């Protein structure tokens, strides 16, 4: 008796879906079944959205955030402070900082991190482009706002060293206790950062 | 200062992706970024796979498993026992049973469960089609193999009652301790099922 499998078009859809990050074969199968069985209209709109996203989205020539023109809306906005650049790993991080609503400078998206253990060298991020921007002379401070992870810390240090000779100030986001964080549940690294970065209270 | 958002084609892709089950806005954003930034080739193959799946897959007119023709490969296979029908919630469940390799009968896929609390009545599953198949007279046993969940149990009971008058034998998969399950960690319902379903050991 032959082994029973899904029809080939469904197998292919499952294979393609499981190439997505965080989607394993089980999830891909569930998604494919949902698309084929419950929601044939979604198949069309999703295929069209994929196509339009591929055609309609490019990256800002200056900061590498998403852009529909050559430059993104932030780089085009002349009310922003062009002397401060906030360096981020990926575009989503920019949305988080904009949501905070306090930062008025501009950005630089690396689209990657320095992660030698994963075979990602400095060329796997938009670092040379940052160096070129700093060399133009308008920038006085580079805020290294990569995540507070091992790779994020290593990348920040690597970039700080790369920019050392260029006479620009490099800063790193503070690390410590998160708002609402209980001491009992804080890990040692967070506590250590919170201790070493402690501030004097003005009484 | 205007709120910074993603370009519209990306927003649309995120919106479409987040219509998928188990995909929230965060996951959809991560998937969309992956597709747009890291893997433009996947965009094309995924869009094509979606289209082909929509066009190339239909359901077996008899058992409602996936089929590329009018009938699926199982219903076309004349070596299978047509007097036993195994009733399942969804096509993936069939693959699990075929993998076990012991079942030689045919199937009936409900594509749903009886779940009044979620507004799903008997018309939301392929029950009338099962009744029609039983009425044809070839079937002697209906194995109700819906999941051992509240909805799966309720559906099995509902179907058993519906088929009661038709002179067909209805059975339910055994419930009890899973292989390798430790008594210490078994929940009360599983234990209760294991007790009430206990078998005599032939010494």
Tab-separated table of C-alpha atoms in Angstrom:
chain	number	residue	atom	x	y	z
A	1	UNK	CA	0.000	0.000	0.000
A	2	UNK	CA	1.482	3.352	-1.044
A	3	UNK	CA	2.131	5.952	1.621
A	4	UNK	CA	-0.662	8.526	1.655
A	5	UNK	CA	0.559	12.102	1.394
A	6	UNK	CA	-0.877	15.517	0.671
A	7	UNK	CA	-1.324	16.538	-2.979
A	8	UNK	CA	1.828	18.021	-4.493
A	9	UNK	CA	0.614	21.651	-4.681
A	10	UNK	CA	-0.147	21.500	-0.945
A	11	UNK	CA	3.215	19.897	-0.161
A	12	UNK	CA	4.897	22.679	-2.094
A	13	UNK	CA	2.965	25.367	-0.209
A	14	UNK	CA	3.905	23.736	3.107
A	15	UNK	CA	7.559	23.606	2.036
A	16	UNK	CA	7.563	27.294	1.090
A	17	UNK	CA	5.758	28.385	4.251
A	18	UNK	CA	8.180	26.436	6.441
A	19	UNK	CA	11.079	28.475	5.030
A	20	UNK	CA	9.726	31.429	7.011
A	21	UNK	CA	11.380	32.169	10.361
A	22	UNK	CA	9.670	30.577	13.399
A	23	UNK	CA	7.458	28.467	11.086
A	24	UNK	CA	8.131	24.741	11.413
A	25	UNK	CA	6.532	21.966	9.386
A	26	UNK	CA	3.591	21.558	11.783
A	27	UNK	CA	2.758	25.264	11.715
A	28	UNK	CA	3.237	25.417	7.944
A	29	UNK	CA	0.807	22.509	7.538
A	30	UNK	CA	-1.772	24.220	9.731
A	31	UNK	CA	-1.388	27.505	7.839
A	32	UNK	CA	-1.604	25.790	4.444
A	33	UNK	CA	-4.752	23.888	5.455
A	34	UNK	CA	-6.325	27.096	6.720
A	35	UNK	CA	-5.520	28.866	3.446
A	36	UNK	CA	-6.762	26.047	1.234
A	37	UNK	CA	-9.833	25.062	3.197
A	38	UNK	CA	-11.229	27.965	5.156
A	39	UNK	CA	-10.079	31.036	3.396
A	40	UNK	CA	-9.617	30.871	-0.390
A	41	UNK	CA	-10.068	34.656	-0.601
A	42	UNK	CA	-7.060	35.147	1.674
A	43	UNK	CA	-4.918	33.153	-0.762
A	44	UNK	CA	-5.457	35.775	-3.437
A	45	UNK	CA	-5.041	38.820	-1.223
A	46	UNK	CA	-1.937	37.335	0.401
A	47	UNK	CA	-0.345	36.514	-2.964
A	48	UNK	CA	-1.120	40.036	-4.153
A	49	UNK	CA	0.211	41.626	-0.949
A	50	UNK	CA	3.441	39.634	-1.348
A	51	UNK	CA	3.832	40.852	-4.896
A	52	UNK	CA	3.095	44.485	-4.027
A	53	UNK	CA	5.452	44.421	-1.066
A	54	UNK	CA	8.239	43.092	-3.247
A	55	UNK	CA	7.646	45.719	-5.925
A	56	UNK	CA	6.667	48.691	-3.788
A	57	UNK	CA	9.162	48.668	-0.933
A	58	UNK	CA	12.749	49.762	-1.064
A	59	UNK	CA	15.176	51.124	1.477
A	60	UNK	CA	16.223	54.685	2.237
A	61	UNK	CA	19.547	55.430	0.513
A	62	UNK	CA	20.728	57.257	3.615
A	63	UNK	CA	19.532	55.374	6.728
A	64	UNK	CA	18.203	52.077	5.219
A	65	UNK	CA	14.794	52.318	6.852
A	66	UNK	CA	11.884	51.381	4.590
A	67	UNK	CA	11.139	54.009	1.975
A	68	UNK	CA	8.797	54.429	-0.952
A	69	UNK	CA	11.088	57.089	-2.466
A	70	UNK	CA	14.904	57.379	-2.460
A	71	UNK	CA	14.835	58.716	1.096
A	72	UNK	CA	12.528	57.755	3.962
A	73	UNK	CA	10.101	60.194	5.554
A	74	UNK	CA	12.439	60.727	8.524
A	75	UNK	CA	15.485	61.644	6.434
A	76	UNK	CA	13.234	63.969	4.393
A	77	UNK	CA	11.938	65.686	7.544
A	78	UNK	CA	14.075	68.825	8.022
A	79	UNK	CA	12.761	69.447	11.532
A	80	UNK	CA	14.836	66.505	12.825
A	81	UNK	CA	18.242	66.945	14.420
A	82	UNK	CA	20.813	65.715	11.891
A	83	UNK	CA	23.712	65.823	14.357
A	84	UNK	CA	22.496	62.754	16.285
A	85	UNK	CA	22.223	59.285	14.717
A	86	UNK	CA	20.589	56.355	16.478
A	87	UNK	CA	22.004	53.034	15.232
A	88	UNK	CA	19.559	50.105	15.177
A	89	UNK	CA	19.609	46.490	14.131
A	90	UNK	CA	16.340	46.407	12.199
A	91	UNK	CA	13.459	48.622	11.009
A	92	UNK	CA	11.026	47.409	13.704
A	93	UNK	CA	13.312	48.864	16.363
A	94	UNK	CA	12.810	52.301	14.825
A	95	UNK	CA	9.051	52.049	15.298
A	96	UNK	CA	9.594	51.296	19.007
A	97	UNK	CA	11.782	54.369	19.464
A	98	UNK	CA	9.384	56.600	17.533
A	99	UNK	CA	6.553	55.308	19.700
A	100	UNK	CA	8.462	56.534	22.773
A	101	UNK	CA	8.137	59.975	21.174
A	102	UNK	CA	11.221	61.618	22.736
A	103	UNK	CA	13.925	61.130	20.123
A	104	UNK	CA	14.277	63.906	17.559
A	105	UNK	CA	17.448	62.781	15.760
A	106	UNK	CA	17.851	60.590	12.702
A	107	UNK	CA	18.627	56.886	12.318
A	108	UNK	CA	20.879	54.270	10.763
A	109	UNK	CA	19.568	50.728	10.313
A	110	UNK	CA	22.303	48.060	10.252
A	111	UNK	CA	20.093	45.243	8.923
A	112	UNK	CA	22.161	42.771	10.897
A	113	UNK	CA	24.563	42.358	13.799
A	114	UNK	CA	28.211	41.444	14.158
A	115	UNK	CA	27.939	37.773	15.120
A	116	UNK	CA	31.131	35.844	14.302
A	117	UNK	CA	29.741	32.677	15.925
A	118	UNK	CA	26.974	32.673	13.319
A	119	UNK	CA	29.442	33.538	10.547
A	120	UNK	CA	28.228	37.166	10.345
A	121	UNK	CA	31.193	39.503	9.943
A	122	UNK	CA	31.119	43.318	9.772
A	123	UNK	CA	30.289	43.141	6.059
A	124	UNK	CA	26.935	41.553	6.886
A	125	UNK	CA	25.675	44.876	8.263
A	126	UNK	CA	25.469	48.414	6.879
A	127	UNK	CA	28.571	49.547	8.829
A	128	UNK	CA	30.687	51.019	6.028
A	129	UNK	CA	27.664	53.129	5.096
A	130	UNK	CA	27.581	54.457	8.688
A	131	UNK	CA	31.300	55.242	8.583
A	132	UNK	CA	30.745	57.164	5.340
A	133	UNK	CA	27.909	59.155	6.900
A	134	UNK	CA	30.041	60.048	9.939
A	135	UNK	CA	32.912	61.118	7.663
A	136	UNK	CA	30.619	63.698	6.037
A	137	UNK	CA	31.106	65.666	9.284
A	138	UNK	CA	27.532	66.650	10.171
A	139	UNK	CA	27.130	64.002	12.902
A	140	UNK	CA	28.362	64.675	16.435
A	141	UNK	CA	26.835	61.767	18.384
A	142	UNK	CA	26.189	58.133	17.441
A	143	UNK	CA	23.791	56.386	19.841
A	144	UNK	CA	24.390	52.632	19.658
A	145	UNK	CA	20.900	51.285	20.342
A	146	UNK	CA	21.349	47.641	19.390
A	147	UNK	CA	19.629	45.162	21.743
A	148	UNK	CA	21.056	44.455	25.208
A	149	UNK	CA	22.016	40.932	24.099
A	150	UNK	CA	25.466	39.400	23.698
A	151	UNK	CA	25.434	40.084	19.963
A	152	UNK	CA	23.944	43.550	20.427
A	153	UNK	CA	26.619	44.461	22.987
A	154	UNK	CA	29.417	43.039	20.826
A	155	UNK	CA	28.154	44.924	17.776
A	156	UNK	CA	27.977	48.200	19.718
A	157	UNK	CA	31.553	47.738	20.969
A	158	UNK	CA	32.765	46.845	17.481
A	159	UNK	CA	31.130	49.943	15.973
A	160	UNK	CA	32.433	52.194	18.767
A	161	UNK	CA	35.989	51.009	18.015
A	162	UNK	CA	35.492	51.465	14.268
A	163	UNK	CA	34.337	55.067	14.785
A	164	UNK	CA	36.985	55.862	17.445
A	165	UNK	CA	39.336	57.771	15.133
A	166	UNK	CA	36.587	59.872	13.537
A	167	UNK	CA	36.115	62.281	16.448
A	168	UNK	CA	32.460	61.428	17.004
A	169	UNK	CA	30.914	60.729	20.394
A	170	UNK	CA	29.538	57.155	20.700
A	171	UNK	CA	26.999	56.346	23.410
A	172	UNK	CA	25.107	53.214	24.436
A	173	UNK	CA	21.574	52.900	25.856
A	174	UNK	CA	21.521	52.396	29.636
A	175	UNK	CA	21.103	48.843	30.912
A	176	UNK	CA	19.510	48.030	34.255
A	177	UNK	CA	16.253	47.062	35.900
A	178	UNK	CA	13.211	47.311	33.597
A	179	UNK	CA	10.286	49.424	34.853
A	180	UNK	CA	8.144	47.225	37.101
A	181	UNK	CA	10.890	44.603	37.351
A	182	UNK	CA	11.088	42.836	40.726
A	183	UNK	CA	14.518	42.329	42.261
A	184	UNK	CA	13.608	38.756	43.203
A	185	UNK	CA	13.234	37.757	39.569
A	186	UNK	CA	16.062	39.808	38.025
A	187	UNK	CA	18.898	37.798	36.479
A	188	UNK	CA	22.495	38.348	37.583
A	189	UNK	CA	23.612	40.199	34.470
A	190	UNK	CA	20.745	42.686	34.699
A	191	UNK	CA	21.447	43.213	38.405
A	192	UNK	CA	25.155	43.665	37.765
A	193	UNK	CA	24.414	46.257	35.043
A	194	UNK	CA	21.937	47.994	37.350
A	195	UNK	CA	24.553	48.166	40.129
A	196	UNK	CA	27.455	49.371	38.019
A	197	UNK	CA	25.269	51.943	36.301
A	198	UNK	CA	23.675	53.257	39.495
A	199	UNK	CA	22.930	56.990	39.653
A	200	UNK	CA	23.062	59.452	42.543
A	201	UNK	CA	19.596	60.393	43.763
A	202	UNK	CA	19.064	64.125	44.073
A	203	UNK	CA	17.349	64.426	47.471
B	1	UNK	CA	5.843	65.551	13.821
B	2	UNK	CA	3.940	62.882	11.911
B	3	UNK	CA	3.883	59.346	13.268
B	4	UNK	CA	6.408	57.179	11.445
B	5	UNK	CA	4.930	53.971	10.051
B	6	UNK	CA	5.886	51.284	7.582
B	7	UNK	CA	5.231	51.881	3.879
B	8	UNK	CA	1.707	50.971	2.834
B	9	UNK	CA	2.585	47.815	0.832
B	10	UNK	CA	4.359	46.441	3.917
B	11	UNK	CA	1.461	47.368	6.197
B	12	UNK	CA	-0.862	45.523	3.832
B	13	UNK	CA	1.348	42.421	3.815
B	14	UNK	CA	1.478	42.472	7.634
B	15	UNK	CA	-2.311	42.817	7.772
B	16	UNK	CA	-2.818	39.858	5.421
B	17	UNK	CA	-0.273	37.660	7.213
B	18	UNK	CA	-1.843	38.377	10.595
B	19	UNK	CA	-5.147	36.922	9.334
B	20	UNK	CA	-3.482	33.496	9.452
B	21	UNK	CA	-4.184	31.346	12.521
B	22	UNK	CA	-1.598	31.639	15.327
B	23	UNK	CA	0.002	34.628	13.574
B	24	UNK	CA	-0.322	37.852	15.583
B	25	UNK	CA	0.807	41.313	14.539
B	26	UNK	CA	4.340	40.861	15.950
B	27	UNK	CA	4.887	37.579	14.118
B	28	UNK	CA	3.368	38.985	10.927
B	29	UNK	CA	5.751	41.946	11.103
B	30	UNK	CA	8.738	39.633	11.563
B	31	UNK	CA	7.636	37.409	8.668
B	32	UNK	CA	7.004	40.402	6.390
B	33	UNK	CA	10.420	41.905	7.166
B	34	UNK	CA	12.078	38.555	6.500
B	35	UNK	CA	10.285	38.267	3.152
B	36	UNK	CA	11.034	41.816	2.048
B	37	UNK	CA	14.596	42.104	3.301
B	38	UNK	CA	16.306	38.714	3.431
B	39	UNK	CA	14.525	36.597	0.953
B	40	UNK	CA	13.008	38.287	-2.103
B	41	UNK	CA	13.153	34.990	-4.013
B	42	UNK	CA	10.877	33.394	-1.406
B	43	UNK	CA	8.270	36.090	-2.085
B	44	UNK	CA	7.881	34.838	-5.646
B	45	UNK	CA	7.908	31.127	-4.873
B	46	UNK	CA	5.479	31.622	-1.980
B	47	UNK	CA	3.083	33.664	-4.100
B	48	UNK	CA	3.266	31.004	-6.817
B	49	UNK	CA	2.785	28.154	-4.316
B	50	UNK	CA	-0.292	29.924	-2.929
B	51	UNK	CA	-1.746	30.284	-6.396
B	52	UNK	CA	-1.015	26.670	-7.362
B	53	UNK	CA	-2.435	25.347	-4.107
B	54	UNK	CA	-5.627	27.289	-4.662
B	55	UNK	CA	-5.981	26.063	-8.231
B	56	UNK	CA	-4.641	22.536	-7.884
B	57	UNK	CA	-6.220	21.224	-4.711
B	58	UNK	CA	-9.758	20.098	-4.234
B	59	UNK	CA	-11.480	17.656	-1.948
B	60	UNK	CA	-12.494	14.047	-2.476
B	61	UNK	CA	-16.211	13.900	-3.329
B	62	UNK	CA	-16.582	10.866	-1.105
B	63	UNK	CA	-14.453	11.311	2.036
B	64	UNK	CA	-13.386	15.005	1.765
B	65	UNK	CA	-9.676	14.317	2.107
B	66	UNK	CA	-7.467	16.320	-0.280
B	67	UNK	CA	-7.649	15.085	-3.849
B	68	UNK	CA	-6.261	16.092	-7.192
B	69	UNK	CA	-9.046	14.181	-8.987
B	70	UNK	CA	-12.699	13.680	-8.025
B	71	UNK	CA	-11.732	10.978	-5.553
B	72	UNK	CA	-8.672	10.763	-3.326
B	73	UNK	CA	-6.054	8.031	-3.655
B	74	UNK	CA	-7.487	6.164	-0.663
B	75	UNK	CA	-11.049	6.016	-1.990
B	76	UNK	CA	-9.611	4.930	-5.366
B	77	UNK	CA	-7.597	2.114	-3.723
B	78	UNK	CA	-9.698	-1.041	-4.042
B	79	UNK	CA	-7.505	-3.014	-1.646
B	80	UNK	CA	-8.934	-1.023	1.292
B	81	UNK	CA	-11.784	-2.309	3.427
B	82	UNK	CA	-14.872	-0.301	2.474
B	83	UNK	CA	-16.968	-1.597	5.373
B	84	UNK	CA	-15.070	0.434	7.991
B	85	UNK	CA	-15.026	4.239	8.023
B	86	UNK	CA	-12.792	6.247	10.319
B	87	UNK	CA	-14.288	9.685	11.043
B	88	UNK	CA	-11.768	12.514	11.548
B	89	UNK	CA	-11.872	16.225	12.189
B	90	UNK	CA	-9.277	17.321	9.629
B	91	UNK	CA	-7.005	15.997	6.855
B	92	UNK	CA	-3.839	16.120	9.019
B	93	UNK	CA	-5.372	13.546	11.342
B	94	UNK	CA	-5.533	11.109	8.411
B	95	UNK	CA	-1.791	11.386	7.872
B	96	UNK	CA	-1.220	10.454	11.550
B	97	UNK	CA	-3.387	7.354	11.254
B	98	UNK	CA	-1.782	6.291	7.968
B	99	UNK	CA	1.629	6.724	9.592
B	100	UNK	CA	0.585	4.207	12.276
B	101	UNK	CA	0.214	1.776	9.355
B	102	UNK	CA	-2.393	-0.545	10.874
B	103	UNK	CA	-5.671	0.830	9.599
B	104	UNK	CA	-6.908	-0.636	6.300
B	105	UNK	CA	-10.376	0.931	6.120
B	106	UNK	CA	-11.487	4.189	4.523
B	107	UNK	CA	-12.111	7.644	5.954
B	108	UNK	CA	-14.532	10.522	6.363
B	109	UNK	CA	-13.171	14.005	7.096
B	110	UNK	CA	-15.637	16.256	8.932
B	111	UNK	CA	-13.718	19.522	8.360
B	112	UNK	CA	-14.999	20.780	11.682
B	113	UNK	CA	-16.448	19.786	15.027
B	114	UNK	CA	-19.774	20.235	16.744
B	115	UNK	CA	-19.033	23.149	19.066
B	116	UNK	CA	-22.179	25.022	20.061
B	117	UNK	CA	-20.201	27.284	22.426
B	118	UNK	CA	-18.281	28.597	19.410
B	119	UNK	CA	-21.462	28.825	17.340
B	120	UNK	CA	-20.599	25.721	15.300
B	121	UNK	CA	-23.685	23.586	14.773
B	122	UNK	CA	-23.917	20.220	13.009
B	123	UNK	CA	-24.153	22.002	9.644
B	124	UNK	CA	-20.598	23.283	10.076
B	125	UNK	CA	-19.215	19.790	9.520
B	126	UNK	CA	-19.656	17.169	6.775
B	127	UNK	CA	-22.146	15.134	8.840
B	128	UNK	CA	-25.042	14.884	6.396
B	129	UNK	CA	-22.540	13.520	3.852
B	130	UNK	CA	-21.534	10.828	6.378
B	131	UNK	CA	-25.188	9.919	6.991
B	132	UNK	CA	-25.680	9.600	3.229
B	133	UNK	CA	-22.654	7.311	2.947
B	134	UNK	CA	-23.904	5.086	5.781
B	135	UNK	CA	-27.356	4.918	4.158
B	136	UNK	CA	-25.772	3.409	1.047
B	137	UNK	CA	-25.455	0.227	3.152
B	138	UNK	CA	-21.844	-0.820	2.498
B	139	UNK	CA	-20.532	0.451	5.850
B	140	UNK	CA	-20.772	-1.744	8.950
B	141	UNK	CA	-18.568	0.152	11.427
B	142	UNK	CA	-17.990	3.881	11.972
B	143	UNK	CA	-14.910	4.593	14.107
B	144	UNK	CA	-15.299	8.028	15.700
B	145	UNK	CA	-11.684	9.187	15.889
B	146	UNK	CA	-12.145	12.858	16.721
B	147	UNK	CA	-9.695	14.205	19.314
B	148	UNK	CA	-10.038	13.285	22.993
B	149	UNK	CA	-11.038	16.854	23.791
B	150	UNK	CA	-14.361	18.215	25.075
B	151	UNK	CA	-15.410	19.185	21.546
B	152	UNK	CA	-14.075	15.942	20.068
B	153	UNK	CA	-15.983	13.862	22.629
B	154	UNK	CA	-19.169	15.884	22.161
B	155	UNK	CA	-18.944	15.549	18.384
B	156	UNK	CA	-18.429	11.775	18.617
B	157	UNK	CA	-21.470	11.453	20.885
B	158	UNK	CA	-23.553	13.663	18.608
B	159	UNK	CA	-22.620	11.600	15.545
B	160	UNK	CA	-23.241	8.296	17.361
B	161	UNK	CA	-26.763	9.469	18.206
B	162	UNK	CA	-27.371	10.659	14.661
B	163	UNK	CA	-26.343	7.262	13.255
B	164	UNK	CA	-28.193	5.270	15.943
B	165	UNK	CA	-31.201	4.393	13.802
B	166	UNK	CA	-29.161	3.334	10.789
B	167	UNK	CA	-28.047	-0.053	12.124
B	168	UNK	CA	-24.346	0.706	11.944
B	169	UNK	CA	-21.870	-0.004	14.727
B	170	UNK	CA	-20.231	3.174	16.125
B	171	UNK	CA	-16.968	2.930	18.092
B	172	UNK	CA	-14.680	5.457	19.760
B	173	UNK	CA	-10.882	5.351	20.122
B	174	UNK	CA	-9.766	4.202	23.576
B	175	UNK	CA	-8.784	6.884	26.071
B	176	UNK	CA	-6.263	6.306	28.854
B	177	UNK	CA	-2.623	6.665	29.777
B	178	UNK	CA	-0.385	7.604	26.832
B	179	UNK	CA	2.629	5.358	26.192
B	180	UNK	CA	5.456	6.537	28.468
B	181	UNK	CA	3.068	8.615	30.567
B	182	UNK	CA	3.940	8.744	34.269
B	183	UNK	CA	1.111	8.318	36.760
B	184	UNK	CA	2.459	11.187	38.857
B	185	UNK	CA	1.876	13.671	36.044
B	186	UNK	CA	-1.394	12.310	34.626
B	187	UNK	CA	-4.408	14.605	34.933
B	188	UNK	CA	-7.581	13.410	36.667
B	189	UNK	CA	-9.637	12.997	33.508
B	190	UNK	CA	-6.991	10.818	31.850
B	191	UNK	CA	-6.676	8.716	35.016
B	192	UNK	CA	-10.433	8.365	35.297
B	193	UNK	CA	-10.640	7.226	31.652
B	194	UNK	CA	-7.741	4.820	32.199
B	195	UNK	CA	-9.490	3.306	35.242
B	196	UNK	CA	-12.923	2.957	33.724
B	197	UNK	CA	-11.447	1.506	30.525
B	198	UNK	CA	-9.115	-0.959	32.253
B	199	UNK	CA	-8.590	-4.337	30.582
B	200	UNK	CA	-8.054	-7.811	32.045
B	201	UNK	CA	-4.428	-8.931	31.725
B	202	UNK	CA	-4.071	-12.406	30.289
B	203	UNK	CA	-1.485	-13.989	32.605
